[in-house]
GROMACS .gro file of C-alpha atoms in nm:
model
  301
    1MET     CA    1  10.550   8.606   9.330
    2SER     CA    2  10.364   8.474   9.615
    3LEU     CA    3  10.490   8.172   9.792
    4TYR     CA    4  10.302   7.820   9.830
    5THR     CA    5  10.124   7.878  10.142
    6GLU     CA    6  10.048   8.202  10.025
    7ARG     CA    7   9.892   8.097   9.696
    8HIS     CA    8   9.680   7.804   9.839
    9GLY     CA    9   9.565   8.017  10.163
   10LEU     CA   10   9.755   7.813  10.422
   11ARG     CA   11   9.900   8.126  10.585
   12LYS     CA   12   9.723   8.309  10.829
   13PRO     CA   13   9.686   8.683  10.769
   14ILE     CA   14   9.987   8.913  10.901
   15ALA     CA   15   9.883   9.075  11.168
   16ARG     CA   16   9.883   9.470  11.104
   17THR     CA   17  10.066   9.676  11.332
   18SER     CA   18  10.246  10.033  11.407
   19LYS     CA   19  10.522   9.891  11.574
   20ILE     CA   20  10.874   9.843  11.451
   21SER     CA   21  11.022   9.466  11.585
   22LYS     CA   22  11.379   9.421  11.662
   23GLU     CA   23  11.358   9.178  11.378
   24VAL     CA   24  11.182   9.451  11.115
   25TYR     CA   25  11.426   9.721  11.261
   26THR     CA   26  11.742   9.496  11.173
   27LEU     CA   27  11.611   9.437  10.804
   28LEU     CA   28  11.550   9.832  10.774
   29LEU     CA   29  11.881   9.905  10.912
   30ASN     CA   30  12.028   9.694  10.674
   31ILE     CA   31  11.848   9.834  10.374
   32CYS     CA   32  12.001  10.205  10.499
   33GLU     CA   33  12.346  10.052  10.536
   34LYS     CA   34  12.339   9.921  10.166
   35TYR     CA   35  12.260  10.247  10.048
   36TYR     CA   36  12.496  10.457  10.279
   37LYS     CA   37  12.787  10.474   9.979
   38ASN     CA   38  12.512  10.676   9.792
   39LEU     CA   39  12.595  10.960  10.060
   40THR     CA   40  12.919  10.973   9.967
   41HIS     CA   41  12.880  11.327   9.817
   42ILE     CA   42  12.786  11.451  10.149
   43PHE     CA   43  13.048  11.208  10.348
   44LYS     CA   44  13.376  11.179  10.142
   45LEU     CA   45  13.652  11.028  10.249
   46GLN     CA   46  13.987  11.125  10.041
   47GLN     CA   47  14.222  10.867   9.969
   48HIS     CA   48  14.519  10.802   9.776
   49CYS     CA   49  14.669  10.506   9.641
   50SER     CA   50  15.032  10.541   9.637
   51PHE     CA   51  15.115  10.260   9.358
   52VAL     CA   52  14.924  10.437   9.070
   53ASP     CA   53  14.991  10.758   9.248
   54GLN     CA   54  14.606  10.846   9.208
   55ASP     CA   55  14.354  11.013   9.431
   56TYR     CA   56  13.997  10.857   9.512
   57ILE     CA   57  13.716  10.875   9.725
   58GLU     CA   58  13.511  10.644   9.963
   59PHE     CA   59  13.219  10.672  10.195
   60ASN     CA   60  13.299  10.859  10.493
   61ARG     CA   61  13.144  10.616  10.780
   62SER     CA   62  13.294  10.774  11.093
   63GLN     CA   63  13.166  11.152  10.950
   64PHE     CA   64  12.824  10.999  10.861
   65GLU     CA   65  12.788  10.861  11.210
   66ASN     CA   66  12.919  11.159  11.382
   67ARG     CA   67  12.671  11.380  11.205
   68MET     CA   68  12.383  11.127  11.295
   69ALA     CA   69  12.466  11.155  11.643
   70ILE     CA   70  12.361  11.533  11.612
   71LYS     CA   71  12.067  11.474  11.375
   72ILE     CA   72  11.916  11.183  11.501
   73PRO     CA   73  12.065  11.173  11.873
   74ASN     CA   74  11.818  10.888  11.977
   75ILE     CA   75  11.940  10.643  11.741
   76PHE     CA   76  12.046  10.312  11.868
   77LYS     CA   77  12.398  10.239  11.894
   78ASP     CA   78  12.611   9.939  12.010
   79GLU     CA   79  12.856   9.955  12.290
   80TYR     CA   80  13.122  10.080  12.024
   81GLY     CA   81  12.908  10.371  11.969
   82HIS     CA   82  12.809  10.273  11.593
   83ILE     CA   83  12.489  10.272  11.451
   84ALA     CA   84  12.325   9.925  11.509
   85ALA     CA   85  12.022   9.710  11.552
   86PRO     CA   86  11.895   9.628  11.900
   87GLN     CA   87  11.954   9.297  12.050
   88ASP     CA   88  11.749   9.081  12.292
   89ASN     CA   89  11.618   9.314  12.568
   90ASP     CA   90  11.751   9.626  12.412
   91ASP     CA   91  11.512   9.928  12.457
   92TYR     CA   92  11.514  10.118  12.123
   93ASP     CA   93  11.328  10.432  11.941
   94GLN     CA   94  11.159  10.311  11.631
   95TYR     CA   95  11.105  10.659  11.502
   96SER     CA   96  11.470  10.734  11.503
   97LEU     CA   97  11.523  10.507  11.265
   98ILE     CA   98  11.227  10.615  11.066
   99ASP     CA   99  11.459  10.947  11.067
  100LEU     CA  100  11.746  10.748  10.947
  101ILE     CA  101  11.516  10.629  10.687
  102GLU     CA  102  11.399  10.954  10.568
  103TYR     CA  103  11.764  11.102  10.579
  104VAL     CA  104  11.889  10.845  10.351
  105ALA     CA  105  11.578  10.893  10.094
  106GLU     CA  106  11.624  11.288  10.121
  107ASN     CA  107  11.990  11.275  10.026
  108ILE     CA  108  12.045  10.949   9.841
  109LYS     CA  109  12.166  11.022   9.482
  110ASP     CA  110  12.328  10.799   9.192
  111ILE     CA  111  12.699  10.655   9.199
  112SER     CA  112  12.947  10.492   8.975
  113GLU     CA  113  13.168  10.256   9.148
  114GLY     CA  114  13.432   9.972   9.043
  115TRP     CA  115  13.773   9.903   9.042
  116ASN     CA  116  14.011  10.138   8.904
  117ASN     CA  117  14.163   9.832   8.700
  118ASP     CA  118  14.001   9.505   8.642
  119ARG     CA  119  14.310   9.325   8.619
  120TYR     CA  120  14.540   9.476   8.895
  121LYS     CA  121  14.244   9.629   9.152
  122ASN     CA  122  14.480   9.875   9.303
  123TYR     CA  123  14.143  10.064   9.459
  124TRP     CA  124  13.748  10.075   9.459
  125TYR     CA  125  13.653  10.401   9.368
  126ILE     CA  126  13.315  10.576   9.418
  127HIS     CA  127  13.197  10.866   9.153
  128CYS     CA  128  12.904  11.086   9.269
  129LEU     CA  129  12.646  11.161   9.024
  130ASP     CA  130  12.387  11.436   9.031
  131THR     CA  131  12.060  11.191   8.957
  132THR     CA  132  11.843  11.051   9.200
  133ASN     CA  133  11.717  10.746   9.016
  134VAL     CA  134  11.832  10.504   9.276
  135PHE     CA  135  11.582  10.631   9.527
  136ASP     CA  136  11.326  10.412   9.344
  137ASP     CA  137  11.527  10.122   9.446
  138TYR     CA  138  11.573  10.237   9.812
  139ARG     CA  139  11.178  10.300   9.846
  140ASN     CA  140  11.074   9.976   9.701
  141GLU     CA  141  11.290   9.777   9.931
  142ILE     CA  142  11.220   9.967  10.244
  143ASN     CA  143  10.809   9.942  10.173
  144GLU     CA  144  10.869   9.575  10.052
  145ILE     CA  145  10.969   9.520  10.405
  146PHE     CA  146  10.677   9.730  10.541
  147VAL     CA  147  10.425   9.504  10.372
  148GLU     CA  148  10.550   9.187  10.446
  149SER     CA  149  10.596   9.260  10.800
  150GLY     CA  150  10.266   9.405  10.835
  151VAL     CA  151  10.407   9.729  10.938
  152LEU     CA  152  10.170  10.021  10.853
  153PHE     CA  153  10.404  10.274  10.711
  154THR     CA  154  10.504  10.368  10.387
  155LEU     CA  155  10.799  10.553  10.219
  156THR     CA  156  10.616  10.810  10.006
  157THR     CA  157  10.753  10.975   9.672
  158GLU     CA  158  10.793  11.277   9.873
  159LYS     CA  159  11.070  11.106  10.080
  160ILE     CA  160  10.870  11.101  10.388
  161ILE     CA  161  10.719  10.814  10.589
  162GLU     CA  162  10.329  10.829  10.646
  163ARG     CA  163  10.146  10.561  10.863
  164ILE     CA  164   9.880  10.355  10.644
  165VAL     CA  165   9.512  10.413  10.799
  166GLU     CA  166   9.306  10.115  10.691
  167ASN     CA  167   8.939  10.195  10.624
  168SER     CA  168   8.978  10.580  10.621
  169PRO     CA  169   8.786  10.811  10.420
  170LEU     CA  170   9.082  11.031  10.365
  171SER     CA  171   9.185  10.978   9.992
  172ALA     CA  172   9.422  11.145   9.745
  173GLU     CA  173   9.107  11.328   9.586
  174ILE     CA  174   9.013  11.441   9.927
  175GLU     CA  175   9.352  11.574   9.985
  176ALA     CA  176   9.354  11.746   9.628
  177GLU     CA  177   9.034  11.906   9.724
  178THR     CA  178   9.112  12.054  10.056
  179GLN     CA  179   9.420  12.245   9.861
  180GLN     CA  180   9.187  12.434   9.638
  181ILE     CA  181   8.992  12.596   9.935
  182SER     CA  182   8.982  12.931   9.867
  183GLU     CA  183   8.997  13.025  10.199
  184VAL     CA  184   9.338  13.052  10.302
  185GLY     CA  185   9.299  12.997  10.690
  186THR     CA  186   9.086  12.708  10.641
  187ARG     CA  187   9.327  12.541  10.367
  188GLU     CA  188   9.632  12.560  10.566
  189LEU     CA  189   9.440  12.421  10.922
  190MET     CA  190   9.335  12.119  10.686
  191LYS     CA  191   9.681  12.060  10.519
  192ASP     CA  192   9.847  12.077  10.875
  193ALA     CA  193   9.547  11.838  11.026
  194ILE     CA  194   9.658  11.574  10.730
  195ALA     CA  195  10.000  11.579  10.754
  196LEU     CA  196   9.960  11.516  11.156
  197TYR     CA  197   9.707  11.265  11.075
  198LYS     CA  198   9.936  11.055  10.835
  199THR     CA  199  10.250  11.099  11.100
  200PRO     CA  200  10.369  10.739  11.242
  201ASN     CA  201  10.433  10.886  11.584
  202PRO     CA  202  10.076  10.837  11.769
  203ALA     CA  203  10.167  11.123  11.974
  204ALA     CA  204  10.037  11.338  11.672
  205ARG     CA  205   9.693  11.209  11.689
  206GLN     CA  206   9.593  11.469  11.921
  207ASP     CA  207   9.738  11.753  11.736
  208SER     CA  208   9.568  11.597  11.409
  209VAL     CA  209   9.233  11.625  11.567
  210GLU     CA  210   9.286  11.952  11.708
  211LYS     CA  211   9.368  12.104  11.372
  212ILE     CA  212   9.052  11.938  11.193
  213TRP     CA  213   8.841  12.104  11.503
  214ASP     CA  214   8.969  12.415  11.445
  215ALA     CA  215   8.936  12.401  11.016
  216LEU     CA  216   8.546  12.306  11.084
  217GLU     CA  217   8.500  12.606  11.325
  218ARG     CA  218   8.684  12.847  11.052
  219LEU     CA  219   8.474  12.679  10.813
  220LYS     CA  220   8.203  12.812  11.003
  221THR     CA  221   8.290  13.180  10.909
  222TYR     CA  222   8.403  13.090  10.553
  223TYR     CA  223   8.186  13.362  10.418
  224THR     CA  224   8.394  13.665  10.535
  225ASN     CA  225   8.121  13.930  10.430
  226MET     CA  226   7.884  13.759  10.688
  227ASP     CA  227   7.859  13.698  11.042
  228LYS     CA  228   7.948  13.371  11.193
  229LYS     CA  229   7.581  13.233  11.236
  230THR     CA  230   7.491  13.378  10.862
  231SER     CA  231   7.774  13.197  10.746
  232ALA     CA  232   7.757  12.918  10.875
  233THR     CA  233   7.351  12.878  10.790
  234LYS     CA  234   7.453  12.947  10.439
  235VAL     CA  235   7.748  12.649  10.433
  236VAL     CA  236   7.475  12.440  10.521
  237GLU     CA  237   7.197  12.576  10.269
  238ASP     CA  238   7.461  12.533  10.008
  239MET     CA  239   7.545  12.172  10.049
  240SER     CA  240   7.186  12.054  10.154
  241ASN     CA  241   7.072  12.209   9.793
  242GLY     CA  242   6.813  12.407   9.986
  243GLN     CA  243   6.644  12.081  10.089
  244SER     CA  244   6.499  12.103  10.452
  245ASP     CA  245   6.559  11.740  10.555
  246PHE     CA  246   6.966  11.749  10.453
  247ILE     CA  247   6.953  12.111  10.630
  248THR     CA  248   6.826  11.926  10.930
  249VAL     CA  249   7.059  11.648  10.897
  250PHE     CA  250   7.383  11.885  10.858
  251ASN     CA  251   7.291  12.124  11.141
  252ALA     CA  252   7.275  11.833  11.350
  253GLU     CA  253   7.632  11.696  11.269
  254PHE     CA  254   7.763  12.057  11.270
  255LYS     CA  255   7.638  12.071  11.660
  256ALA     CA  256   7.739  11.738  11.706
  257LEU     CA  257   8.081  11.814  11.617
  258THR     CA  258   8.072  12.121  11.802
  259ASP     CA  259   7.958  11.955  12.094
  260ILE     CA  260   8.253  11.678  12.091
  261GLY     CA  261   8.518  11.961  12.029
  262ASN     CA  262   8.381  12.137  12.346
  263ASN     CA  263   8.320  11.846  12.620
  264PHE     CA  264   8.637  11.622  12.501
  265ARG     CA  265   8.999  11.746  12.491
  266ILE     CA  266   9.037  11.872  12.164
  267ARG     CA  267   9.030  12.206  12.150
  268HIS     CA  268   8.987  12.294  12.525
  269HIS     CA  269   9.205  12.155  12.796
  270GLU     CA  270   9.062  12.265  13.112
  271THR     CA  271   9.040  11.952  13.404
  272ASN     CA  272   8.641  11.912  13.346
  273LYS     CA  273   8.717  11.793  12.954
  274ILE     CA  274   8.710  11.417  12.861
  275ASP     CA  275   9.005  11.248  12.803
  276ILE     CA  276   9.078  11.081  12.499
  277THR     CA  277   9.283  10.774  12.603
  278ASP     CA  278   9.298  10.542  12.294
  279ASN     CA  279   9.425  10.655  11.954
  280ARG     CA  280   9.154  10.501  11.778
  281HIS     CA  281   8.882  10.707  11.903
  282TYR     CA  282   9.110  11.026  11.780
  283ASP     CA  283   9.079  10.851  11.443
  284TYR     CA  284   8.723  10.799  11.451
  285PHE     CA  285   8.686  11.167  11.552
  286PHE     CA  286   8.904  11.298  11.288
  287ASN     CA  287   8.767  11.080  11.030
  288ARG     CA  288   8.412  11.215  11.125
  289CYS     CA  289   8.503  11.541  11.120
  290LEU     CA  290   8.693  11.495  10.782
  291SER     CA  291   8.390  11.350  10.641
  292LEU     CA  292   8.182  11.624  10.685
  293ILE     CA  293   8.433  11.924  10.578
  294ALA     CA  294   8.524  11.668  10.257
  295LEU     CA  295   8.160  11.713  10.174
  296ALA     CA  296   8.123  12.083  10.255
  297ILE     CA  297   8.392  12.226  10.084
  298GLN     CA  298   8.256  12.087   9.712
  299TYR     CA  299   7.961  12.320   9.758
  300LEU     CA  300   8.165  12.634   9.882
  301GLN     CA  301   8.135  12.931   9.622
   0.00000   0.00000   0.00000
């Protein structure tokens, strides 16, 4: 349900961002902590109730934090060495929190829990189940915080965090089409390029553009029974339906993208190449190249 100011247009639009603030960090960490007990199948603390002479298990927080110290060494910790939310002027690594969110998502399982006896309540038990229905609840809670805070990330059904790119031509349909490319090398390069493009860490932007430019160059040699020039000509003629005006347009676009790849620091890293210092320019280059490839692959034979 939307709130009053949302319903009546009295609220400023949420600022969209890729930065996880301390406040949002705290909310996301609280959700992770809420579901720690759903990792008990991995981190079991064996207990015994002498009063009723029965064994039971609890979530082993100490074992869990020792494991996270190895798997996610940069996760923020308090002065006692416990995983915690940053305070005041604390520095923190938001991508380590993303690691934690993904770790919980990957390993979360359903549990049954309760008092051993409703009357005497001798101990609280956790029974580990071999199902993962609880993942949907966890995912919904994580994504609700992302949406409400304007953070451009999402936890997918594949249990990974991806960034949300607004106004991008990349769609599920295009992704599906790229996986139908029969030439293995081009298909794998496109798969890698898209995965890097969707990665939250901005450091991956350069790698995503490099991969998609590699895919573009390989696309020119798609027809392996021809030399590169002849193959590239056939690709353009096919996607132009033989119409001379479109051949001119697509030849010009292939050349323009080739020149960008050669002149900017994309596929080559010599000192005379033009550096790309704004990640929004990486997104522009990626999407421009993607648009051409996405059209071309619809015509490949």
